[in-house]
Amino acid sequence: MSYFAVKGGKKLRGEVSVCGAKNSVLPILAATLLNAGENVIHNCTDLRDVSSAIKILKHLGCGIKREGKTLTVDSGTIKRYDVPEELMREMRSSVIFLGPVIARCGKARLFAPGGCELGPRPIDLHLSALSKLGVKIEYRGGEIICEAGDMRGEDIVLGFPSVGATENIMLAATACRGTTRIINAAREPEIGDLQEFLKKTGAVISGSGTNEITVVGGKTDKRVEHTVLPDRIEAATYLCAVAACGGEVLIKNAVPEHIKTVISCLSDAGCGIEINKNGVLVKSDGRLKSMGKIVTMPYPGFPTDAQAQLMAAACKASGTTVFCENIFENRFRHTSELLRMGADIKVSGKTACVTGTDTLFGASVGCTDLRGGAALAIAAMSARGESKIRDIYHIDRGYERMEEAYSSLGADIERKE
Ligand code: EPZ
C-alpha cells in the first residue's frame, strides 16, 4: 500500500492554483444524465471520487472521454436505471444519482451508500423529499427501489440544509410538472455551480446561495459546456498548511468569498492574508496564536470540511482553541493520530479542545478519512522529524497528487509504495 514519507520543518513558498471543486463536479456529473446529449465539463480534477462517479455513468450507458482536465459525457443512450451496491459503496455521495436517474428513466434501483468514516450517512431527507414529489419509494435491505408516479412540483421544507438532499431535489424537480420550492436549502457555492449547469441544459431554476431555491419543471435537453468552480476546501487546506508550516504562498484562483471564515480564523491567529487581483496571498511565521472557538456550520458558516486541517494548524498555536463539530457525528477521528505526533487534544462529544504545544514530532500515522488525512499531512509537514502517513487512498479521494502540489512549494513529501 502506498504511503507518504514526510520530512517536516520546511517552510512553504511559491504559488499554486486550486483544481475544480470535488463537491461541485460530483453532482454535475450526475446532472449530465438529464440532457440526453453531450456535456463538456472543464476543470474536472482527476480524483478517486470522480473516477467512481464516471464508473456509475458508464454502467448506466454514458460515453465518457477525458482529455486532460476536460471530461466529455455523452448521455444520449442510457441502457439501465440500476446501480449495483459495490459501485454505490465506492463513494458516499453516490446517492446524488438518485434524482437524475429518476428524472431521466422514470425509475431507479440504487443502494443506500451506508455509513462512512464520518458517521452514519442517513438519506431520510432525500427520500422524504422525493416521495413528496410523487416518487414511489420502496427501501429494503439498503436497496432503494423508485418508481416515478405523476411527478408534480411541491414546496419541500428541509429540516436541515442538507447539501446532497438540496441537490437531489433540484435534479429530480426538473422532471416534475409545475414548480418546486426548496425551503431551508443548502447555500454552499457548489449548489450555485450545479444551478448554473442545470440552467445551461434549459432548466428554469433560481435562488441558489439563498435558503430558497425554485425549480420549474420542463425540458433539460440542451448541450452543455461548463467550467467547474475552484475547490474552496483545497484552497482552505493550503491556507492551513502555510499557517502551520510558515512561509508565503499565493493561491492564484481561490475565490475569497468562499473561504472568508477560514481567512478570518487564520488572520486572528496571526497570519498575514492579503486578497489581490492575483488571488489570496498567505504569509505566516509558523507561530500562531489561539483561534478561540471554531464552530462548524452550514455555509456560510465555518466549513466542516476544513475543521481537521485547521486543527492541525491549531496544534502548535499558543493557547487553547476549541472546535465544535456540528455537522457530522464522528469527525474527530484524526485527533487520535495527531496525539501520536505530540498534540494535546481532549475530545468530548462534539467538542475538541486543542492546547497548543511548541512542537509536533514526526510519527507513523494512518489516515482515517479524506480531510483527516489532509490534516495529518499538514501536521507532518509542520512537525520536527520524519513521518509516515499510511492509507493515503483517503486523501486521493479529494486531492489530486497532493504530494506533488506541496513538494512544488518546498515541502519534503514523497509518495512511496
Ligand atoms: C456534502 O456531503 C459534501 N460532500 C461533504 O463533503 C460536506 O462535508 C457536507 O456536504 C456538508 O457540507 C459532497 O458534496 C460530495 P449533508 P452531504 O447532506 O451532502 C445529515 C468532503 O470532505 N443528513 O449536508 O452528505 C448528515 O448525516 C465531504 O468533501 C441527514 O440527517 O452532507 C450530516 O450529519 C465530506 N439526513 C448532515 O446532515 C439526510 O438525508 C450534513 O449532511 C442527509 C444528511
GROMACS .gro file of C-alpha atoms and ligand atoms in nm:
model
  461
    1MET     CA    1   0.000   0.000   0.000
    2SER     CA    2   0.137   0.344  -0.088
    3TYR     CA    3   0.215   0.596   0.184
    4PHE     CA    4   0.357   0.948   0.223
    5ALA     CA    5   0.711   0.986   0.358
    6VAL     CA    6   0.739   1.336   0.504
    7LYS     CA    7   1.039   1.522   0.647
    8GLY     CA    8   0.890   1.810   0.846
    9GLY     CA    9   1.015   2.160   0.917
   10LYS     CA   10   1.022   2.309   0.568
   11LYS     CA   11   0.853   2.644   0.508
   12LEU     CA   12   0.617   2.663   0.209
   13ARG     CA   13   0.689   2.919  -0.061
   14GLY     CA   14   0.563   2.982  -0.412
   15GLU     CA   15   0.228   2.986  -0.587
   16VAL     CA   16  -0.042   2.730  -0.664
   17SER     CA   17  -0.374   2.705  -0.844
   18VAL     CA   18  -0.660   2.511  -0.690
   19CYS     CA   19  -0.832   2.248  -0.901
   20GLY     CA   20  -1.202   2.214  -0.984
   21ALA     CA   21  -1.419   2.153  -0.677
   22LYS     CA   22  -1.478   1.784  -0.596
   23ASN     CA   23  -1.811   1.866  -0.433
   24SER     CA   24  -1.921   2.052  -0.743
   25VAL     CA   25  -1.810   1.811  -1.013
   26LEU     CA   26  -1.981   1.513  -0.846
   27PRO     CA   27  -2.340   1.647  -0.861
   28ILE     CA   28  -2.265   1.796  -1.204
   29LEU     CA   29  -2.158   1.453  -1.333
   30ALA     CA   30  -2.488   1.313  -1.202
   31ALA     CA   31  -2.672   1.601  -1.377
   32THR     CA   32  -2.523   1.503  -1.715
   33LEU     CA   33  -2.790   1.231  -1.730
   34LEU     CA   34  -3.060   1.493  -1.777
   35ASN     CA   35  -2.992   1.631  -2.125
   36ALA     CA   36  -2.964   1.300  -2.316
   37GLY     CA   37  -2.681   1.461  -2.508
   38GLU     CA   38  -2.328   1.594  -2.486
   39ASN     CA   39  -2.184   1.758  -2.174
   40VAL     CA   40  -1.834   1.911  -2.187
   41ILE     CA   41  -1.701   1.972  -1.835
   42HIS     CA   42  -1.378   2.172  -1.795
   43ASN     CA   43  -1.156   2.194  -1.484
   44CYS     CA   44  -1.253   1.841  -1.384
   45THR     CA   45  -0.995   1.716  -1.135
   46ASP     CA   46  -0.860   1.359  -1.155
   47LEU     CA   47  -0.976   1.223  -0.816
   48ARG     CA   48  -1.080   0.880  -0.692
   49ASP     CA   49  -1.433   1.005  -0.624
   50VAL     CA   50  -1.455   1.142  -0.979
   51SER     CA   51  -1.344   0.801  -1.112
   52SER     CA   52  -1.618   0.637  -0.903
   53ALA     CA   53  -1.880   0.872  -1.049
   54ILE     CA   54  -1.751   0.801  -1.401
   55LYS     CA   55  -1.786   0.425  -1.338
   56ILE     CA   56  -2.153   0.477  -1.243
   57LEU     CA   57  -2.218   0.686  -1.556
   58LYS     CA   58  -2.054   0.424  -1.776
   59HIS     CA   59  -2.257   0.148  -1.607
   60LEU     CA   60  -2.575   0.342  -1.688
   61GLY     CA   61  -2.472   0.366  -2.054
   62CYS     CA   62  -2.296   0.702  -2.091
   63GLY     CA   63  -1.997   0.754  -2.318
   64ILE     CA   64  -1.707   0.926  -2.139
   65LYS     CA   65  -1.393   1.083  -2.281
   66ARG     CA   66  -1.124   1.257  -2.075
   67GLU     CA   67  -0.874   1.498  -2.234
   68GLY     CA   68  -0.662   1.641  -1.955
   69LYS     CA   69  -0.894   1.835  -1.726
   70THR     CA   70  -1.183   1.822  -1.973
   71LEU     CA   71  -1.439   1.544  -1.944
   72THR     CA   72  -1.698   1.488  -2.218
   73VAL     CA   73  -2.004   1.289  -2.110
   74ASP     CA   74  -2.249   1.169  -2.375
   75SER     CA   75  -2.573   1.069  -2.201
   76GLY     CA   76  -2.761   1.012  -2.527
   77THR     CA   77  -2.808   0.640  -2.466
   78ILE     CA   78  -2.899   0.524  -2.116
   79LYS     CA   79  -2.928   0.147  -2.100
   80ARG     CA   80  -3.004   0.094  -1.731
   81TYR     CA   81  -3.158   0.256  -1.428
   82ASP     CA   82  -2.991   0.041  -1.163
   83VAL     CA   83  -2.655   0.089  -0.989
   84PRO     CA   84  -2.503  -0.213  -0.813
   85GLU     CA   85  -2.414  -0.192  -0.446
   86GLU     CA   86  -2.040  -0.222  -0.495
   87LEU     CA   87  -2.042   0.081  -0.723
   88MET     CA   88  -2.262   0.278  -0.484
   89ARG     CA   89  -2.038   0.197  -0.189
   90GLU     CA   90  -1.722   0.332  -0.353
   91MET     CA   91  -1.835   0.687  -0.277
   92ARG     CA   92  -2.068   0.802  -0.001
   93SER     CA   93  -2.222   1.077  -0.208
   94SER     CA   94  -2.330   0.840  -0.488
   95VAL     CA   95  -2.687   0.887  -0.365
   96ILE     CA   96  -2.676   1.206  -0.575
   97PHE     CA   97  -2.751   0.985  -0.876
   98LEU     CA   98  -3.099   0.903  -0.741
   99GLY     CA   99  -3.267   1.226  -0.854
  100PRO     CA  100  -3.126   1.239  -1.208
  101VAL     CA  101  -3.181   0.866  -1.277
  102ILE     CA  102  -3.547   0.901  -1.176
  103ALA     CA  103  -3.580   1.221  -1.381
  104ARG     CA  104  -3.429   1.055  -1.688
  105CYS     CA  105  -3.560   0.698  -1.663
  106GLY     CA  106  -3.877   0.734  -1.457
  107LYS     CA  107  -3.745   0.472  -1.220
  108ALA     CA  108  -3.429   0.384  -1.027
  109ARG     CA  109  -3.275   0.099  -0.831
  110LEU     CA  110  -2.979   0.215  -0.623
  111PHE     CA  111  -2.834   0.124  -0.286
  112ALA     CA  112  -2.802   0.349   0.017
  113PRO     CA  113  -2.430   0.437   0.039
  114GLY     CA  114  -2.420   0.334   0.403
  115GLY     CA  115  -2.220   0.480   0.686
  116CYS     CA  116  -1.870   0.613   0.643
  117GLU     CA  117  -1.575   0.734   0.842
  118LEU     CA  118  -1.772   1.043   0.944
  119GLY     CA  119  -2.060   0.850   1.096
  120PRO     CA  120  -2.394   0.723   0.964
  121ARG     CA  121  -2.485   0.899   0.643
  122PRO     CA  122  -2.869   0.888   0.656
  123ILE     CA  123  -3.062   0.978   0.343
  124ASP     CA  124  -3.403   1.033   0.505
  125LEU     CA  125  -3.419   1.394   0.383
  126HIS     CA  126  -3.351   1.282   0.026
  127LEU     CA  127  -3.617   1.007   0.031
  128SER     CA  128  -3.892   1.204   0.205
  129ALA     CA  129  -3.844   1.491  -0.042
  130LEU     CA  130  -3.855   1.263  -0.347
  131SER     CA  131  -4.172   1.093  -0.220
  132LYS     CA  132  -4.333   1.437  -0.177
  133LEU     CA  133  -4.255   1.500  -0.545
  134GLY     CA  134  -4.456   1.188  -0.634
  135VAL     CA  135  -4.184   0.922  -0.642
  136LYS     CA  136  -4.298   0.583  -0.509
  137ILE     CA  137  -4.011   0.452  -0.294
  138GLU     CA  138  -3.950   0.104  -0.157
  139TYR     CA  139  -3.649   0.093   0.076
  140ARG     CA  140  -3.549  -0.255   0.188
  141GLY     CA  141  -3.220  -0.407   0.288
  142GLY     CA  142  -3.036  -0.096   0.182
  143GLU     CA  143  -3.184  -0.113  -0.168
  144ILE     CA  144  -3.382   0.188  -0.286
  145ILE     CA  145  -3.642   0.099  -0.549
  146CYS     CA  146  -3.810   0.403  -0.703
  147GLU     CA  147  -4.093   0.443  -0.949
  148ALA     CA  148  -4.181   0.792  -1.064
  149GLY     CA  149  -4.557   0.827  -1.040
  150ASP     CA  150  -4.715   1.150  -1.155
  151MET     CA  151  -4.425   1.377  -1.051
  152ARG     CA  152  -4.556   1.719  -0.959
  153GLY     CA  153  -4.373   2.019  -0.815
  154GLU     CA  154  -4.418   2.082  -0.442
  155ASP     CA  155  -4.292   2.302  -0.160
  156ILE     CA  156  -4.024   2.097   0.018
  157VAL     CA  157  -3.910   2.219   0.362
  158LEU     CA  158  -3.577   2.066   0.464
  159GLY     CA  159  -3.538   2.003   0.839
  160PHE     CA  160  -3.163   2.057   0.788
  161PRO     CA  161  -2.998   2.239   0.494
  162SER     CA  162  -2.851   1.917   0.359
  163VAL     CA  163  -2.621   1.976   0.059
  164GLY     CA  164  -2.692   1.639  -0.101
  165ALA     CA  165  -3.066   1.650  -0.041
  166THR     CA  166  -3.086   2.002  -0.186
  167GLU     CA  167  -2.901   1.881  -0.496
  168ASN     CA  168  -3.111   1.566  -0.536
  169ILE     CA  169  -3.433   1.768  -0.516
  170MET     CA  170  -3.302   2.023  -0.771
  171LEU     CA  171  -3.220   1.738  -1.010
  172ALA     CA  172  -3.549   1.547  -0.967
  173ALA     CA  173  -3.764   1.864  -0.975
  174THR     CA  174  -3.658   1.936  -1.336
  175ALA     CA  175  -3.879   1.639  -1.434
  176CYS     CA  176  -4.179   1.746  -1.227
  177ARG     CA  177  -4.484   1.920  -1.371
  178GLY     CA  178  -4.512   2.263  -1.211
  179THR     CA  179  -4.296   2.443  -0.959
  180THR     CA  180  -4.087   2.304  -0.674
  181ARG     CA  181  -3.962   2.533  -0.396
  182ILE     CA  182  -3.684   2.404  -0.169
  183ILE     CA  183  -3.715   2.587   0.161
  184ASN     CA  184  -3.420   2.585   0.402
  185ALA     CA  185  -3.200   2.483   0.107
  186ALA     CA  186  -2.824   2.446   0.147
  187ARG     CA  187  -2.635   2.761   0.040
  188GLU     CA  188  -2.291   2.615  -0.042
  189PRO     CA  189  -2.120   2.760  -0.356
  190GLU     CA  190  -2.132   2.413  -0.515
  191ILE     CA  191  -2.514   2.442  -0.520
  192GLY     CA  192  -2.473   2.757  -0.727
  193ASP     CA  193  -2.241   2.577  -0.969
  194LEU     CA  194  -2.498   2.300  -1.011
  195GLN     CA  195  -2.772   2.559  -1.072
  196GLU     CA  196  -2.562   2.722  -1.346
  197PHE     CA  197  -2.503   2.383  -1.507
  198LEU     CA  198  -2.876   2.298  -1.497
  199LYS     CA  199  -2.970   2.636  -1.647
  200LYS     CA  200  -2.742   2.553  -1.941
  201THR     CA  201  -2.943   2.233  -2.002
  202GLY     CA  202  -3.254   2.453  -2.029
  203ALA     CA  203  -3.378   2.413  -1.670
  204VAL     CA  204  -3.569   2.704  -1.518
  205ILE     CA  205  -3.408   2.733  -1.175
  206SER     CA  206  -3.314   3.016  -0.940
  207GLY     CA  207  -3.231   3.101  -0.581
  208SER     CA  208  -2.901   2.919  -0.524
  209GLY     CA  209  -2.699   3.083  -0.247
  210THR     CA  210  -3.018   3.170  -0.065
  211ASN     CA  211  -3.220   2.937   0.156
  212GLU     CA  212  -3.498   2.908  -0.104
  213ILE     CA  213  -3.445   2.752  -0.446
  214THR     CA  214  -3.718   2.742  -0.711
  215VAL     CA  215  -3.732   2.490  -0.997
  216VAL     CA  216  -3.994   2.499  -1.272
  217GLY     CA  217  -4.018   2.154  -1.433
  218GLY     CA  218  -3.955   2.141  -1.807
  219LYS     CA  219  -3.710   2.050  -2.082
  220THR     CA  220  -3.344   1.992  -1.998
  221ASP     CA  221  -3.228   1.886  -2.344
  222LYS     CA  222  -2.961   2.137  -2.439
  223ARG     CA  223  -2.592   2.052  -2.493
  224VAL     CA  224  -2.382   2.187  -2.205
  225GLU     CA  225  -2.028   2.323  -2.180
  226HIS     CA  226  -1.932   2.417  -1.823
  227THR     CA  227  -1.623   2.501  -1.618
  228VAL     CA  228  -1.626   2.375  -1.260
  229LEU     CA  229  -1.561   2.636  -0.991
  230PRO     CA  230  -1.235   2.628  -0.789
  231ASP     CA  231  -1.227   2.397  -0.486
  232ARG     CA  232  -1.270   2.613  -0.176
  233ILE     CA  233  -1.169   2.328   0.056
  234GLU     CA  234  -0.846   2.268  -0.135
  235ALA     CA  235  -0.779   2.643  -0.101
  236ALA     CA  236  -0.857   2.625   0.272
  237THR     CA  237  -0.619   2.329   0.304
  238TYR     CA  238  -0.335   2.536   0.150
  239LEU     CA  239  -0.410   2.823   0.390
  240CYS     CA  240  -0.393   2.591   0.693
  241ALA     CA  241  -0.074   2.429   0.566
  242VAL     CA  242   0.109   2.762   0.527
  243ALA     CA  243  -0.023   2.875   0.866
  244ALA     CA  244   0.118   2.560   1.027
  245CYS     CA  245   0.449   2.535   0.838
  246GLY     CA  246   0.525   2.903   0.792
  247GLY     CA  247   0.616   3.066   0.462
  248GLU     CA  248   0.446   3.268   0.190
  249VAL     CA  249   0.218   3.126  -0.080
  250LEU     CA  250  -0.007   3.283  -0.344
  251ILE     CA  251  -0.321   3.076  -0.408
  252LYS     CA  252  -0.390   3.203  -0.756
  253ASN     CA  253  -0.753   3.122  -0.834
  254ALA     CA  254  -0.913   3.080  -0.494
  255VAL     CA  255  -1.247   3.261  -0.452
  256PRO     CA  256  -1.200   3.468  -0.132
  257GLU     CA  257  -1.575   3.496  -0.076
  258HIS     CA  258  -1.598   3.115  -0.048
  259ILE     CA  259  -1.331   3.086   0.223
  260LYS     CA  260  -1.389   3.403   0.423
  261THR     CA  261  -1.446   3.221   0.753
  262VAL     CA  262  -1.119   3.031   0.718
  263ILE     CA  263  -0.936   3.353   0.622
  264SER     CA  264  -1.083   3.526   0.926
  265CYS     CA  265  -0.975   3.249   1.168
  266LEU     CA  266  -0.619   3.241   1.034
  267SER     CA  267  -0.591   3.620   1.034
  268ASP     CA  268  -0.696   3.614   1.401
  269ALA     CA  269  -0.425   3.353   1.458
  270GLY     CA  270  -0.162   3.595   1.330
  271CYS     CA  271  -0.129   3.501   0.962
  272GLY     CA  272  -0.096   3.780   0.708
  273ILE     CA  273  -0.363   3.721   0.442
  274GLU     CA  274  -0.392   3.962   0.151
  275ILE     CA  275  -0.658   3.941  -0.121
  276ASN     CA  276  -0.539   4.089  -0.450
  277LYS     CA  277  -0.609   4.062  -0.819
  278ASN     CA  278  -0.383   3.756  -0.845
  279GLY     CA  279  -0.557   3.559  -0.571
  280VAL     CA  280  -0.509   3.505  -0.198
  281LEU     CA  281  -0.158   3.566  -0.059
  282VAL     CA  282  -0.098   3.399   0.279
  283LYS     CA  283   0.210   3.461   0.499
  284SER     CA  284   0.297   3.303   0.833
  285ASP     CA  285   0.599   3.264   1.060
  286GLY     CA  286   0.453   2.931   1.172
  287ARG     CA  287   0.399   3.056   1.527
  288LEU     CA  288   0.023   3.104   1.558
  289LYS     CA  289  -0.197   3.244   1.833
  290SER     CA  290  -0.502   3.058   1.958
  291MET     CA  291  -0.804   3.087   1.726
  292GLY     CA  292  -1.054   3.089   2.011
  293LYS     CA  293  -1.366   2.890   1.929
  294ILE     CA  294  -1.428   2.728   1.587
  295VAL     CA  295  -1.789   2.623   1.529
  296THR     CA  296  -1.866   2.428   1.209
  297MET     CA  297  -2.194   2.529   1.048
  298PRO     CA  298  -2.369   2.503   0.711
  299TYR     CA  299  -2.241   2.760   0.460
  300PRO     CA  300  -2.170   3.050   0.504
  301GLY     CA  301  -2.055   2.930   0.848
  302PHE     CA  302  -1.716   2.769   0.909
  303PRO     CA  303  -1.694   2.461   0.677
  304THR     CA  304  -1.683   2.119   0.843
  305ASP     CA  305  -1.456   2.010   0.557
  306ALA     CA  306  -1.181   2.244   0.682
  307GLN     CA  307  -1.213   2.157   1.053
  308ALA     CA  308  -0.943   1.888   1.060
  309GLN     CA  309  -0.693   2.094   0.861
  310LEU     CA  310  -0.737   2.397   1.086
  311MET     CA  311  -0.698   2.172   1.390
  312ALA     CA  312  -0.362   2.056   1.257
  313ALA     CA  313  -0.252   2.420   1.250
  314ALA     CA  314  -0.401   2.485   1.596
  315CYS     CA  315  -0.188   2.206   1.747
  316LYS     CA  316   0.112   2.442   1.753
  317ALA     CA  317  -0.079   2.766   1.822
  318SER     CA  318  -0.009   2.927   2.159
  319GLY     CA  319  -0.309   2.895   2.389
  320THR     CA  320  -0.625   2.690   2.351
  321THR     CA  321  -0.853   2.651   2.050
  322VAL     CA  322  -1.193   2.486   2.095
  323PHE     CA  323  -1.358   2.309   1.799
  324CYS     CA  324  -1.731   2.236   1.792
  325GLU     CA  325  -1.824   1.992   1.512
  326ASN     CA  326  -2.195   2.041   1.444
  327ILE     CA  327  -2.232   1.877   1.103
  328PHE     CA  328  -2.107   1.518   1.135
  329GLU     CA  329  -2.127   1.287   1.435
  330ASN     CA  330  -1.783   1.138   1.405
  331ARG     CA  331  -1.547   1.389   1.254
  332PHE     CA  332  -1.271   1.396   1.517
  333ARG     CA  333  -1.111   1.062   1.427
  334HIS     CA  334  -0.794   1.240   1.312
  335THR     CA  335  -0.729   1.356   1.671
  336SER     CA  336  -0.605   1.013   1.783
  337GLU     CA  337  -0.338   1.028   1.510
  338LEU     CA  338  -0.245   1.388   1.592
  339LEU     CA  339  -0.193   1.279   1.956
  340ARG     CA  340   0.071   1.035   1.832
  341MET     CA  341   0.259   1.338   1.697
  342GLY     CA  342   0.257   1.507   2.038
  343ALA     CA  343  -0.057   1.715   2.004
  344ASP     CA  344  -0.259   1.799   2.317
  345ILE     CA  345  -0.624   1.745   2.228
  346LYS     CA  346  -0.915   1.649   2.453
  347VAL     CA  347  -1.231   1.532   2.280
  348SER     CA  348  -1.570   1.525   2.450
  349GLY     CA  349  -1.869   1.457   2.227
  350LYS     CA  350  -1.879   1.717   1.954
  351THR     CA  351  -1.615   1.935   2.118
  352ALA     CA  352  -1.238   1.906   2.081
  353CYS     CA  353  -1.014   2.124   2.298
  354VAL     CA  354  -0.667   2.180   2.148
  355THR     CA  355  -0.390   2.318   2.369
  356GLY     CA  356  -0.103   2.435   2.153
  357THR     CA  357   0.243   2.285   2.202
  358ASP     CA  358   0.576   2.425   2.077
  359THR     CA  359   0.648   2.129   1.855
  360LEU     CA  360   0.488   1.830   1.692
  361PHE     CA  361   0.706   1.527   1.630
  362GLY     CA  362   0.713   1.307   1.322
  363ALA     CA  363   0.542   0.969   1.369
  364SER     CA  364   0.385   0.679   1.180
  365VAL     CA  365   0.017   0.763   1.143
  366GLY     CA  366  -0.282   0.641   0.942
  367CYS     CA  367  -0.545   0.843   0.757
  368THR     CA  368  -0.897   0.793   0.897
  369ASP     CA  369  -1.085   0.985   0.628
  370LEU     CA  370  -1.030   1.237   0.348
  371ARG     CA  371  -0.997   1.563   0.542
  372GLY     CA  372  -0.845   1.392   0.845
  373GLY     CA  373  -0.575   1.263   0.610
  374ALA     CA  374  -0.510   1.615   0.481
  375ALA     CA  375  -0.475   1.727   0.844
  376LEU     CA  376  -0.211   1.458   0.908
  377ALA     CA  377  -0.017   1.574   0.602
  378ILE     CA  378  -0.023   1.932   0.734
  379ALA     CA  379   0.085   1.820   1.082
  380ALA     CA  380   0.368   1.605   0.939
  381MET     CA  381   0.496   1.888   0.717
  382SER     CA  382   0.499   2.123   1.018
  383ALA     CA  383   0.648   1.869   1.263
  384ARG     CA  384   1.009   1.810   1.362
  385GLY     CA  385   1.143   1.486   1.213
  386GLU     CA  386   1.009   1.223   0.978
  387SER     CA  387   0.656   1.089   0.941
  388LYS     CA  388   0.497   0.802   0.756
  389ILE     CA  389   0.133   0.858   0.657
  390ARG     CA  390  -0.050   0.536   0.568
  391ASP     CA  391  -0.388   0.478   0.395
  392ILE     CA  392  -0.344   0.777   0.169
  393TYR     CA  393  -0.616   0.642  -0.060
  394HIS     CA  394  -0.843   0.853   0.162
  395ILE     CA  395  -0.651   1.165   0.059
  396ASP     CA  396  -0.660   1.067  -0.309
  397ARG     CA  397  -1.041   1.078  -0.296
  398GLY     CA  398  -1.031   1.457  -0.273
  399TYR     CA  399  -0.681   1.582  -0.361
  400GLU     CA  400  -0.508   1.527  -0.694
  401ARG     CA  401  -0.149   1.410  -0.623
  402MET     CA  402  -0.123   1.614  -0.301
  403GLU     CA  403   0.247   1.528  -0.266
  404GLU     CA  404   0.331   1.698  -0.597
  405ALA     CA  405   0.140   2.013  -0.510
  406TYR     CA  406   0.312   2.057  -0.174
  407SER     CA  407   0.656   1.949  -0.299
  408SER     CA  408   0.629   2.231  -0.554
  409LEU     CA  409   0.602   2.466  -0.254
  410GLY     CA  410   0.914   2.326  -0.088
  411ALA     CA  411   0.768   2.056   0.135
  412ASP     CA  412   0.963   1.732   0.165
  413ILE     CA  413   0.677   1.488   0.097
  414GLU     CA  414   0.700   1.180  -0.125
  415ARG     CA  415   0.458   0.906  -0.226
  416LYS     CA  416   0.619   0.566  -0.171
  417GLU     CA  417   0.497   0.214  -0.235
  418EPZ     C1  418  -2.170   1.723   0.133
  418EPZ     O1  419  -2.200   1.598   0.191
  418EPZ     C2  420  -2.021   1.717   0.098
  418EPZ     N1  421  -1.997   1.611   0.002
  418EPZ     C3  422  -1.939   1.691   0.226
  418EPZ     O2  423  -1.801   1.693   0.190
  418EPZ     C4  424  -1.967   1.805   0.323
  418EPZ     O3  425  -1.898   1.780   0.443
  418EPZ     C5  426  -2.118   1.814   0.352
  418EPZ     O4  427  -2.190   1.829   0.226
  418EPZ     C6  428  -2.152   1.931   0.441
  418EPZ     O5  429  -2.106   2.049   0.384
  418EPZ     C7  430  -2.028   1.633  -0.129
  418EPZ     O6  431  -2.078   1.738  -0.166
  418EPZ     C8  432  -1.998   1.523  -0.226
  418EPZ     P1  433  -2.519   1.687   0.408
  418EPZ     P2  434  -2.355   1.556   0.218
  418EPZ     O7  435  -2.631   1.614   0.344
  418EPZ     O8  436  -2.441   1.607   0.109
  418EPZ     C9  437  -2.719   1.480   0.787
  418EPZ    C10  438  -1.578   1.618   0.187
  418EPZ     O9  439  -1.493   1.600   0.277
  418EPZ     N2  440  -2.818   1.429   0.692
  418EPZ    O10  441  -2.521   1.837   0.408
  418EPZ    O11  442  -2.359   1.413   0.251
  418EPZ    C11  443  -2.584   1.410   0.767
  418EPZ    O12  444  -2.582   1.289   0.841
  418EPZ    C12  445  -1.721   1.574   0.209
  418EPZ    O13  446  -1.555   1.672   0.077
  418EPZ    C13  447  -2.932   1.366   0.741
  418EPZ    O14  448  -2.951   1.354   0.862
  418EPZ    O15  449  -2.380   1.640   0.351
  418EPZ    C14  450  -2.485   1.510   0.821
  418EPZ    O16  451  -2.479   1.496   0.963
  418EPZ    C15  452  -1.742   1.512   0.348
  418EPZ     N3  453  -3.024   1.316   0.654
  418EPZ    C16  454  -2.551   1.644   0.787
  418EPZ    O17  455  -2.690   1.616   0.759
  418EPZ    C17  456  -3.008   1.327   0.517
  418EPZ    O18  457  -3.098   1.282   0.441
  418EPZ    C18  458  -2.487   1.713   0.667
  418EPZ    O19  459  -2.506   1.629   0.558
  418EPZ    C19  460  -2.891   1.391   0.469
  418EPZ    C20  461  -2.798   1.442   0.558
   0.00000   0.00000   0.00000
